[in-house]
Amino acid sequence: MAWSETLPLRSSEDVVTVRQRVRMAADREGFRLVDQTKIVTAASEIARNTVIYGGGGSATIEGVEKNGRRGVRITFEDNGPGIADIELAMKDGWTSGAGLGLGLSGAKRLSNEFEIVSAPGKGTRVTLTRWR
Amino acid sequence: MDKIPILKLGEFLLVTVQVDMHDRLAMTLQDDLTERIVASHARGVLIDISALDIVDSFIGRMLANIAAMSAILDAQTVVVGMRPAVAITLVELGLSLPGVRTALNVEKGMELLRARMREVEPGQTAEGQAAYGEGRVQQADGVE
């Protein structure tokens, strides 16, 4: 069944809630433990970016299906300052803040599909999908 | 505000992370631990993460920071109990936790700490000298 839920992302406690809800979604879709851990970790990285760099926003978690395969998709949206150079932001070790610079690149590695749409002043939307 | 308890076990400190840590809680633990290392003269820190179902880059950085800061304060840190799925995910995330010693469980971690201390302090201990009022002439930083 198709389902989705949208959660606010304003604080570090909200990041924990998103992690827990993604875990439940992955479990419901029948993900193995390692795959659950990967999508939850990826979601945690992007959720934190939404709070810290995006100034808060939301996460929409949904169950998806493609060619008979079930998966979990999470869409993170914020109305923050946006990213001027996405290619640079995606590089391992590059950070505009005090982080390790592994958030975006690491989350991409932990997802099967990864999309980022952003422009200065236009906010950021990151979509992660992992298939069972 | 909630806190993660730090237990003293002889000359070691034991931290068992039992909650899904939000970032501020992780920062608080980092600060609390460094203060406790100094206040209790701890020589080793065991961080049990067996209850954590993920370690992302933030928590990973906290563990690396704790290891680095405790080393400066003359205490060894061992992270114990990492779940296999967490380890697999950490590597794929790109986090190798340089400088962080790990062990399978608290018992093995304790053995590792004791072995390290025997290596670092052959014979007389720095505390033994201080107890005889010799002052702190000899710092423990000259050990190769």
PDB file of C-alpha atoms in Angstrom:
ATOM      1  CA  MET A   1       0.000   0.000   0.000  1.00  0.00           C
ATOM      2  CA  ALA A   2       1.179   3.496  -0.723  1.00  0.00           C
ATOM      3  CA  TRP A   3       1.487   5.586   2.385  1.00  0.00           C
ATOM      4  CA  SER A   4       3.382   8.660   3.476  1.00  0.00           C
ATOM      5  CA  GLU A   5       3.889  10.923   6.465  1.00  0.00           C
ATOM      6  CA  THR A   6       5.448  14.348   6.826  1.00  0.00           C
ATOM      7  CA  LEU A   7       7.410  15.291   9.942  1.00  0.00           C
ATOM      8  CA  PRO A   8       8.774  18.672  10.999  1.00  0.00           C
ATOM      9  CA  LEU A   9      12.547  19.179  11.260  1.00  0.00           C
ATOM     10  CA  ARG A  10      13.348  22.091  13.534  1.00  0.00           C
ATOM     11  CA  SER A  11      15.577  20.695  16.281  1.00  0.00           C
ATOM     12  CA  SER A  12      18.047  17.911  17.014  1.00  0.00           C
ATOM     13  CA  GLU A  13      15.199  16.046  18.780  1.00  0.00           C
ATOM     14  CA  ASP A  14      13.250  16.131  15.495  1.00  0.00           C
ATOM     15  CA  VAL A  15      16.242  14.469  13.811  1.00  0.00           C
ATOM     16  CA  VAL A  16      15.910  11.594  16.297  1.00  0.00           C
ATOM     17  CA  THR A  17      12.166  11.305  15.576  1.00  0.00           C
ATOM     18  CA  VAL A  18      12.808  11.186  11.816  1.00  0.00           C
ATOM     19  CA  ARG A  19      15.406   8.439  12.370  1.00  0.00           C
ATOM     20  CA  GLN A  20      12.894   6.400  14.381  1.00  0.00           C
ATOM     21  CA  ARG A  21      10.104   6.858  11.819  1.00  0.00           C
ATOM     22  CA  VAL A  22      12.416   5.915   8.919  1.00  0.00           C
ATOM     23  CA  ARG A  23      13.439   2.811  10.875  1.00  0.00           C
ATOM     24  CA  MET A  24       9.783   1.867  11.317  1.00  0.00           C
ATOM     25  CA  ALA A  25       9.085   2.464   7.620  1.00  0.00           C
ATOM     26  CA  ALA A  26      12.051   0.317   6.539  1.00  0.00           C
ATOM     27  CA  ASP A  27      10.980  -2.407   8.940  1.00  0.00           C
ATOM     28  CA  ARG A  28       7.401  -2.282   7.607  1.00  0.00           C
ATOM     29  CA  GLU A  29       8.721  -2.612   4.039  1.00  0.00           C
ATOM     30  CA  GLY A  30      10.629  -5.732   5.040  1.00  0.00           C
ATOM     31  CA  PHE A  31      14.198  -4.325   4.866  1.00  0.00           C
ATOM     32  CA  ARG A  32      17.003  -6.454   6.266  1.00  0.00           C
ATOM     33  CA  LEU A  33      18.750  -5.023   9.328  1.00  0.00           C
ATOM     34  CA  VAL A  34      21.813  -3.774   7.393  1.00  0.00           C
ATOM     35  CA  ASP A  35      19.616  -2.044   4.798  1.00  0.00           C
ATOM     36  CA  GLN A  36      17.511  -0.500   7.565  1.00  0.00           C
ATOM     37  CA  THR A  37      20.660   0.802   9.222  1.00  0.00           C
ATOM     38  CA  LYS A  38      21.911   2.295   5.948  1.00  0.00           C
ATOM     39  CA  ILE A  39      18.739   4.207   5.097  1.00  0.00           C
ATOM     40  CA  VAL A  40      18.311   5.417   8.696  1.00  0.00           C
ATOM     41  CA  THR A  41      21.920   6.650   8.763  1.00  0.00           C
ATOM     42  CA  ALA A  42      21.510   8.400   5.399  1.00  0.00           C
ATOM     43  CA  ALA A  43      18.296  10.029   6.637  1.00  0.00           C
ATOM     44  CA  SER A  44      20.028  11.165   9.832  1.00  0.00           C
ATOM     45  CA  GLU A  45      22.747  12.952   7.844  1.00  0.00           C
ATOM     46  CA  ILE A  46      20.314  14.827   5.611  1.00  0.00           C
ATOM     47  CA  ALA A  47      17.881  15.583   8.449  1.00  0.00           C
ATOM     48  CA  ARG A  48      20.706  17.250  10.364  1.00  0.00           C
ATOM     49  CA  ASN A  49      21.635  19.307   7.281  1.00  0.00           C
ATOM     50  CA  THR A  50      18.002  20.438   6.998  1.00  0.00           C
ATOM     51  CA  VAL A  51      18.056  21.658  10.612  1.00  0.00           C
ATOM     52  CA  ILE A  52      21.554  23.181  10.678  1.00  0.00           C
ATOM     53  CA  TYR A  53      22.105  24.524   7.174  1.00  0.00           C
ATOM     54  CA  GLY A  54      18.511  24.798   5.949  1.00  0.00           C
ATOM     55  CA  GLY A  55      17.258  26.526   9.079  1.00  0.00           C
ATOM     56  CA  GLY A  56      14.622  23.817   9.553  1.00  0.00           C
ATOM     57  CA  GLY A  57      12.103  22.226   7.230  1.00  0.00           C
ATOM     58  CA  SER A  58      10.378  18.896   6.856  1.00  0.00           C
ATOM     59  CA  ALA A  59      10.863  15.240   5.970  1.00  0.00           C
ATOM     60  CA  THR A  60       8.296  13.211   4.048  1.00  0.00           C
ATOM     61  CA  ILE A  61       8.660   9.450   4.400  1.00  0.00           C
ATOM     62  CA  GLU A  62       6.834   7.202   1.928  1.00  0.00           C
ATOM     63  CA  GLY A  63       6.595   3.609   0.879  1.00  0.00           C
ATOM     64  CA  VAL A  64       7.274   3.274  -2.854  1.00  0.00           C
ATOM     65  CA  GLU A  65       7.233   0.542  -5.471  1.00  0.00           C
ATOM     66  CA  LYS A  66       9.033   0.097  -8.792  1.00  0.00           C
ATOM     67  CA  ASN A  67       8.972  -3.004 -10.998  1.00  0.00           C
ATOM     68  CA  GLY A  68       7.544  -5.011  -8.127  1.00  0.00           C
ATOM     69  CA  ARG A  69      10.262  -3.872  -5.692  1.00  0.00           C
ATOM     70  CA  ARG A  70       9.324  -2.155  -2.484  1.00  0.00           C
ATOM     71  CA  GLY A  71      11.329   0.708  -1.103  1.00  0.00           C
ATOM     72  CA  VAL A  72      11.392   3.709   1.210  1.00  0.00           C
ATOM     73  CA  ARG A  73      11.771   7.268  -0.040  1.00  0.00           C
ATOM     74  CA  ILE A  74      12.447  10.290   2.132  1.00  0.00           C
ATOM     75  CA  THR A  75      12.172  13.838   0.817  1.00  0.00           C
ATOM     76  CA  PHE A  76      13.778  16.612   2.854  1.00  0.00           C
ATOM     77  CA  GLU A  77      12.755  20.174   2.135  1.00  0.00           C
ATOM     78  CA  ASP A  78      13.846  23.478   3.551  1.00  0.00           C
ATOM     79  CA  ASN A  79      13.570  27.147   2.626  1.00  0.00           C
ATOM     80  CA  GLY A  80      17.094  27.952   3.721  1.00  0.00           C
ATOM     81  CA  PRO A  81      19.839  29.763   1.814  1.00  0.00           C
ATOM     82  CA  GLY A  82      20.269  26.921  -0.687  1.00  0.00           C
ATOM     83  CA  ILE A  83      23.487  25.543  -2.138  1.00  0.00           C
ATOM     84  CA  ALA A  84      25.380  27.533  -4.773  1.00  0.00           C
ATOM     85  CA  ASP A  85      27.717  24.780  -5.942  1.00  0.00           C
ATOM     86  CA  ILE A  86      26.097  21.360  -5.557  1.00  0.00           C
ATOM     87  CA  GLU A  87      29.016  19.537  -7.149  1.00  0.00           C
ATOM     88  CA  LEU A  88      31.369  20.979  -4.530  1.00  0.00           C
ATOM     89  CA  ALA A  89      28.925  20.286  -1.676  1.00  0.00           C
ATOM     90  CA  MET A  90      28.760  16.630  -2.752  1.00  0.00           C
ATOM     91  CA  LYS A  91      32.522  16.138  -2.383  1.00  0.00           C
ATOM     92  CA  ASP A  92      33.815  14.015   0.475  1.00  0.00           C
ATOM     93  CA  GLY A  93      35.347  16.180   3.149  1.00  0.00           C
ATOM     94  CA  TRP A  94      33.984  19.477   1.907  1.00  0.00           C
ATOM     95  CA  THR A  95      31.984  21.415   4.471  1.00  0.00           C
ATOM     96  CA  SER A  96      30.729  24.974   4.790  1.00  0.00           C
ATOM     97  CA  GLY A  97      30.339  24.482   8.535  1.00  0.00           C
ATOM     98  CA  ALA A  98      32.096  22.617  11.309  1.00  0.00           C
ATOM     99  CA  GLY A  99      31.090  19.129  10.149  1.00  0.00           C
ATOM    100  CA  LEU A 100      33.141  16.375   8.622  1.00  0.00           C
ATOM    101  CA  GLY A 101      31.811  16.953   5.136  1.00  0.00           C
ATOM    102  CA  LEU A 102      30.473  13.421   4.890  1.00  0.00           C
ATOM    103  CA  GLY A 103      26.758  14.191   5.167  1.00  0.00           C
ATOM    104  CA  LEU A 104      25.735  14.568   1.533  1.00  0.00           C
ATOM    105  CA  SER A 105      28.331  12.286  -0.038  1.00  0.00           C
ATOM    106  CA  GLY A 106      27.883   9.627   2.647  1.00  0.00           C
ATOM    107  CA  ALA A 107      24.083   9.732   2.396  1.00  0.00           C
ATOM    108  CA  LYS A 108      24.367   9.315  -1.374  1.00  0.00           C
ATOM    109  CA  ARG A 109      26.541   6.223  -0.944  1.00  0.00           C
ATOM    110  CA  LEU A 110      24.027   4.758   1.496  1.00  0.00           C
ATOM    111  CA  SER A 111      21.078   5.290  -0.874  1.00  0.00           C
ATOM    112  CA  ASN A 112      20.141   3.574  -4.129  1.00  0.00           C
ATOM    113  CA  GLU A 113      18.754   6.795  -5.577  1.00  0.00           C
ATOM    114  CA  PHE A 114      19.742  10.287  -4.564  1.00  0.00           C
ATOM    115  CA  GLU A 115      18.527  13.603  -5.897  1.00  0.00           C
ATOM    116  CA  ILE A 116      19.334  17.112  -4.789  1.00  0.00           C
ATOM    117  CA  VAL A 117      17.664  20.263  -6.073  1.00  0.00           C
ATOM    118  CA  SER A 118      18.882  23.589  -4.749  1.00  0.00           C
ATOM    119  CA  ALA A 119      19.728  27.134  -5.726  1.00  0.00           C
ATOM    120  CA  PRO A 120      20.835  30.180  -3.743  1.00  0.00           C
ATOM    121  CA  GLY A 121      17.820  31.710  -1.999  1.00  0.00           C
ATOM    122  CA  LYS A 122      15.546  28.893  -3.170  1.00  0.00           C
ATOM    123  CA  GLY A 123      16.016  26.337  -0.391  1.00  0.00           C
ATOM    124  CA  THR A 124      17.074  22.725  -0.820  1.00  0.00           C
ATOM    125  CA  ARG A 125      15.244  19.506  -1.569  1.00  0.00           C
ATOM    126  CA  VAL A 126      17.025  16.174  -1.128  1.00  0.00           C
ATOM    127  CA  THR A 127      15.353  12.878  -2.037  1.00  0.00           C
ATOM    128  CA  LEU A 128      16.740   9.541  -0.874  1.00  0.00           C
ATOM    129  CA  THR A 129      15.409   6.159  -1.980  1.00  0.00           C
ATOM    130  CA  ARG A 130      16.525   2.741  -0.925  1.00  0.00           C
ATOM    131  CA  TRP A 131      15.055  -0.461  -2.342  1.00  0.00           C
ATOM    132  CA  ARG A 132      14.540  -3.608  -0.388  1.00  0.00           C
TER     133      ARG A 132
ATOM    134  CA  MET B   1      17.936  18.373  30.651  1.00  0.00           C
ATOM    135  CA  ASP B   2      18.726  14.696  30.253  1.00  0.00           C
ATOM    136  CA  LYS B   3      22.245  13.350  30.593  1.00  0.00           C
ATOM    137  CA  ILE B   4      24.062  10.125  29.936  1.00  0.00           C
ATOM    138  CA  PRO B   5      25.385   8.653  33.212  1.00  0.00           C
ATOM    139  CA  ILE B   6      29.124   8.150  33.673  1.00  0.00           C
ATOM    140  CA  LEU B   7      30.105   5.373  36.096  1.00  0.00           C
ATOM    141  CA  LYS B   8      33.471   5.057  37.825  1.00  0.00           C
ATOM    142  CA  LEU B   9      34.974   1.557  37.873  1.00  0.00           C
ATOM    143  CA  GLY B  10      38.302   1.747  39.684  1.00  0.00           C
ATOM    144  CA  GLU B  11      40.522   3.896  37.511  1.00  0.00           C
ATOM    145  CA  PHE B  12      38.229   3.620  34.506  1.00  0.00           C
ATOM    146  CA  LEU B  13      35.064   5.425  33.518  1.00  0.00           C
ATOM    147  CA  LEU B  14      32.200   3.518  31.923  1.00  0.00           C
ATOM    148  CA  VAL B  15      29.604   5.175  29.725  1.00  0.00           C
ATOM    149  CA  THR B  16      26.713   3.098  28.479  1.00  0.00           C
ATOM    150  CA  VAL B  17      24.770   4.925  25.811  1.00  0.00           C
ATOM    151  CA  GLN B  18      21.233   3.623  26.139  1.00  0.00           C
ATOM    152  CA  VAL B  19      19.224   6.239  24.312  1.00  0.00           C
ATOM    153  CA  ASP B  20      19.025   7.392  20.725  1.00  0.00           C
ATOM    154  CA  MET B  21      21.260  10.420  21.195  1.00  0.00           C
ATOM    155  CA  HIS B  22      20.300  13.756  19.755  1.00  0.00           C
ATOM    156  CA  ASP B  23      23.189  16.039  18.892  1.00  0.00           C
ATOM    157  CA  ARG B  24      23.058  18.259  21.986  1.00  0.00           C
ATOM    158  CA  LEU B  25      23.059  15.220  24.240  1.00  0.00           C
ATOM    159  CA  ALA B  26      26.164  13.945  22.449  1.00  0.00           C
ATOM    160  CA  MET B  27      27.885  17.302  22.945  1.00  0.00           C
ATOM    161  CA  THR B  28      26.958  17.294  26.639  1.00  0.00           C
ATOM    162  CA  LEU B  29      28.436  13.819  27.055  1.00  0.00           C
ATOM    163  CA  GLN B  30      31.672  14.984  25.440  1.00  0.00           C
ATOM    164  CA  ASP B  31      31.955  17.891  27.903  1.00  0.00           C
ATOM    165  CA  ASP B  32      30.916  15.848  30.949  1.00  0.00           C
ATOM    166  CA  LEU B  33      33.392  13.093  30.161  1.00  0.00           C
ATOM    167  CA  THR B  34      36.394  15.372  29.845  1.00  0.00           C
ATOM    168  CA  GLU B  35      35.535  16.988  33.187  1.00  0.00           C
ATOM    169  CA  ARG B  36      35.115  13.588  34.839  1.00  0.00           C
ATOM    170  CA  ILE B  37      38.428  12.294  33.466  1.00  0.00           C
ATOM    171  CA  VAL B  38      40.225  15.175  35.157  1.00  0.00           C
ATOM    172  CA  ALA B  39      38.174  15.142  38.382  1.00  0.00           C
ATOM    173  CA  SER B  40      38.481  11.375  38.904  1.00  0.00           C
ATOM    174  CA  HIS B  41      42.044  10.922  37.563  1.00  0.00           C
ATOM    175  CA  ALA B  42      40.661   8.224  35.269  1.00  0.00           C
ATOM    176  CA  ARG B  43      43.198   6.369  33.146  1.00  0.00           C
ATOM    177  CA  GLY B  44      40.726   4.826  30.771  1.00  0.00           C
ATOM    178  CA  VAL B  45      37.271   5.386  29.306  1.00  0.00           C
ATOM    179  CA  LEU B  46      34.963   2.646  28.039  1.00  0.00           C
ATOM    180  CA  ILE B  47      32.078   3.745  25.853  1.00  0.00           C
ATOM    181  CA  ASP B  48      29.505   1.019  25.353  1.00  0.00           C
ATOM    182  CA  ILE B  49      27.470   1.680  22.201  1.00  0.00           C
ATOM    183  CA  SER B  50      25.820  -1.742  21.961  1.00  0.00           C
ATOM    184  CA  ALA B  51      22.385  -0.130  22.349  1.00  0.00           C
ATOM    185  CA  LEU B  52      22.955   2.317  19.473  1.00  0.00           C
ATOM    186  CA  ASP B  53      21.261   1.232  16.263  1.00  0.00           C
ATOM    187  CA  ILE B  54      23.060   3.821  14.158  1.00  0.00           C
ATOM    188  CA  VAL B  55      26.272   5.837  14.309  1.00  0.00           C
ATOM    189  CA  ASP B  56      26.173   8.706  11.853  1.00  0.00           C
ATOM    190  CA  SER B  57      28.938  11.222  11.097  1.00  0.00           C
ATOM    191  CA  PHE B  58      28.014  13.406  14.076  1.00  0.00           C
ATOM    192  CA  ILE B  59      28.095  10.619  16.640  1.00  0.00           C
ATOM    193  CA  GLY B  60      31.219   9.235  14.953  1.00  0.00           C
ATOM    194  CA  ARG B  61      32.896  12.610  15.296  1.00  0.00           C
ATOM    195  CA  MET B  62      31.908  12.756  18.961  1.00  0.00           C
ATOM    196  CA  LEU B  63      33.553   9.373  19.573  1.00  0.00           C
ATOM    197  CA  ALA B  64      36.715  10.501  17.774  1.00  0.00           C
ATOM    198  CA  ASN B  65      36.733  13.773  19.767  1.00  0.00           C
ATOM    199  CA  ILE B  66      36.361  11.950  23.075  1.00  0.00           C
ATOM    200  CA  ALA B  67      39.250   9.632  22.146  1.00  0.00           C
ATOM    201  CA  ALA B  68      41.456  12.585  21.171  1.00  0.00           C
ATOM    202  CA  MET B  69      40.642  14.677  24.226  1.00  0.00           C
ATOM    203  CA  SER B  70      41.041  11.812  26.669  1.00  0.00           C
ATOM    204  CA  ALA B  71      44.434  10.971  25.118  1.00  0.00           C
ATOM    205  CA  ILE B  72      45.563  14.534  25.827  1.00  0.00           C
ATOM    206  CA  LEU B  73      44.345  14.052  29.404  1.00  0.00           C
ATOM    207  CA  ASP B  74      46.386  10.831  29.681  1.00  0.00           C
ATOM    208  CA  ALA B  75      43.446   8.438  29.462  1.00  0.00           C
ATOM    209  CA  GLN B  76      42.783   5.761  26.846  1.00  0.00           C
ATOM    210  CA  THR B  77      39.379   5.428  25.208  1.00  0.00           C
ATOM    211  CA  VAL B  78      37.907   2.173  23.966  1.00  0.00           C
ATOM    212  CA  VAL B  79      34.567   2.033  22.164  1.00  0.00           C
ATOM    213  CA  VAL B  80      32.866  -1.297  22.758  1.00  0.00           C
ATOM    214  CA  GLY B  81      29.862  -3.198  21.492  1.00  0.00           C
ATOM    215  CA  MET B  82      29.409  -1.732  18.029  1.00  0.00           C
ATOM    216  CA  ARG B  83      26.733  -3.695  16.190  1.00  0.00           C
ATOM    217  CA  PRO B  84      27.805  -5.361  12.915  1.00  0.00           C
ATOM    218  CA  ALA B  85      25.189  -3.478  10.850  1.00  0.00           C
ATOM    219  CA  VAL B  86      26.462  -0.208  12.331  1.00  0.00           C
ATOM    220  CA  ALA B  87      30.072  -1.073  11.448  1.00  0.00           C
ATOM    221  CA  ILE B  88      29.139  -1.954   7.847  1.00  0.00           C
ATOM    222  CA  THR B  89      27.208   1.293   7.485  1.00  0.00           C
ATOM    223  CA  LEU B  90      29.989   3.420   9.004  1.00  0.00           C
ATOM    224  CA  VAL B  91      32.500   2.176   6.458  1.00  0.00           C
ATOM    225  CA  GLU B  92      30.138   2.876   3.569  1.00  0.00           C
ATOM    226  CA  LEU B  93      29.401   6.308   4.997  1.00  0.00           C
ATOM    227  CA  GLY B  94      33.134   6.974   4.757  1.00  0.00           C
ATOM    228  CA  LEU B  95      33.917   7.194   8.455  1.00  0.00           C
ATOM    229  CA  SER B  96      36.905   5.153   9.581  1.00  0.00           C
ATOM    230  CA  LEU B  97      37.159   6.558  13.144  1.00  0.00           C
ATOM    231  CA  PRO B  98      40.914   7.162  13.174  1.00  0.00           C
ATOM    232  CA  GLY B  99      42.411   7.019  16.652  1.00  0.00           C
ATOM    233  CA  VAL B 100      39.419   5.231  18.145  1.00  0.00           C
ATOM    234  CA  ARG B 101      40.206   1.864  19.704  1.00  0.00           C
ATOM    235  CA  THR B 102      37.419  -0.669  19.665  1.00  0.00           C
ATOM    236  CA  ALA B 103      36.646  -3.956  21.390  1.00  0.00           C
ATOM    237  CA  LEU B 104      33.853  -6.482  21.117  1.00  0.00           C
ATOM    238  CA  ASN B 105      32.368  -5.908  24.563  1.00  0.00           C
ATOM    239  CA  VAL B 106      33.001  -4.225  27.931  1.00  0.00           C
ATOM    240  CA  GLU B 107      35.049  -7.152  29.227  1.00  0.00           C
ATOM    241  CA  LYS B 108      37.386  -7.190  26.223  1.00  0.00           C
ATOM    242  CA  GLY B 109      37.599  -3.419  26.356  1.00  0.00           C
ATOM    243  CA  MET B 110      38.642  -3.566  29.993  1.00  0.00           C
ATOM    244  CA  GLU B 111      41.337  -6.136  29.154  1.00  0.00           C
ATOM    245  CA  LEU B 112      42.621  -3.855  26.402  1.00  0.00           C
ATOM    246  CA  LEU B 113      42.805  -0.879  28.769  1.00  0.00           C
ATOM    247  CA  ARG B 114      44.641  -2.897  31.436  1.00  0.00           C
ATOM    248  CA  ALA B 115      47.118  -4.199  28.868  1.00  0.00           C
ATOM    249  CA  ARG B 116      47.725  -0.669  27.607  1.00  0.00           C
ATOM    250  CA  MET B 117      48.376   0.589  31.119  1.00  0.00           C
ATOM    251  CA  ARG B 118      50.915  -2.133  31.796  1.00  0.00           C
ATOM    252  CA  GLU B 119      52.732  -1.086  28.614  1.00  0.00           C
ATOM    253  CA  VAL B 120      52.719   2.578  29.515  1.00  0.00           C
ATOM    254  CA  GLU B 121      53.777   2.167  33.123  1.00  0.00           C
ATOM    255  CA  PRO B 122      56.446  -0.463  33.683  1.00  0.00           C
ATOM    256  CA  GLY B 123      57.308  -0.673  37.357  1.00  0.00           C
ATOM    257  CA  GLN B 124      56.643   2.367  39.477  1.00  0.00           C
ATOM    258  CA  THR B 125      53.543   4.393  38.773  1.00  0.00           C
ATOM    259  CA  ALA B 126      53.314   8.155  38.604  1.00  0.00           C
ATOM    260  CA  GLU B 127      50.693   8.096  41.388  1.00  0.00           C
ATOM    261  CA  GLY B 128      53.078   6.153  43.651  1.00  0.00           C
ATOM    262  CA  GLN B 129      55.661   8.896  43.389  1.00  0.00           C
ATOM    263  CA  ALA B 130      53.181  11.665  43.957  1.00  0.00           C
ATOM    264  CA  ALA B 131      51.985   9.856  47.084  1.00  0.00           C
ATOM    265  CA  TYR B 132      55.495  10.164  48.556  1.00  0.00           C
ATOM    266  CA  GLY B 133      55.420  13.892  48.088  1.00  0.00           C
ATOM    267  CA  GLU B 134      57.953  13.948  45.271  1.00  0.00           C
ATOM    268  CA  GLY B 135      55.863  16.515  43.459  1.00  0.00           C
ATOM    269  CA  ARG B 136      54.982  16.306  39.840  1.00  0.00           C
ATOM    270  CA  VAL B 137      58.464  16.539  38.377  1.00  0.00           C
ATOM    271  CA  GLN B 138      57.981  13.552  36.195  1.00  0.00           C
ATOM    272  CA  GLN B 139      55.183  13.936  33.715  1.00  0.00           C
ATOM    273  CA  ALA B 140      53.977  10.857  31.936  1.00  0.00           C
ATOM    274  CA  ASP B 141      54.541  12.344  28.502  1.00  0.00           C
ATOM    275  CA  GLY B 142      58.052  11.130  27.935  1.00  0.00           C
ATOM    276  CA  VAL B 143      57.030   7.534  27.318  1.00  0.00           C
ATOM    277  CA  GLU B 144      57.815   6.280  23.851  1.00  0.00           C
TER     278      GLU B 144
END
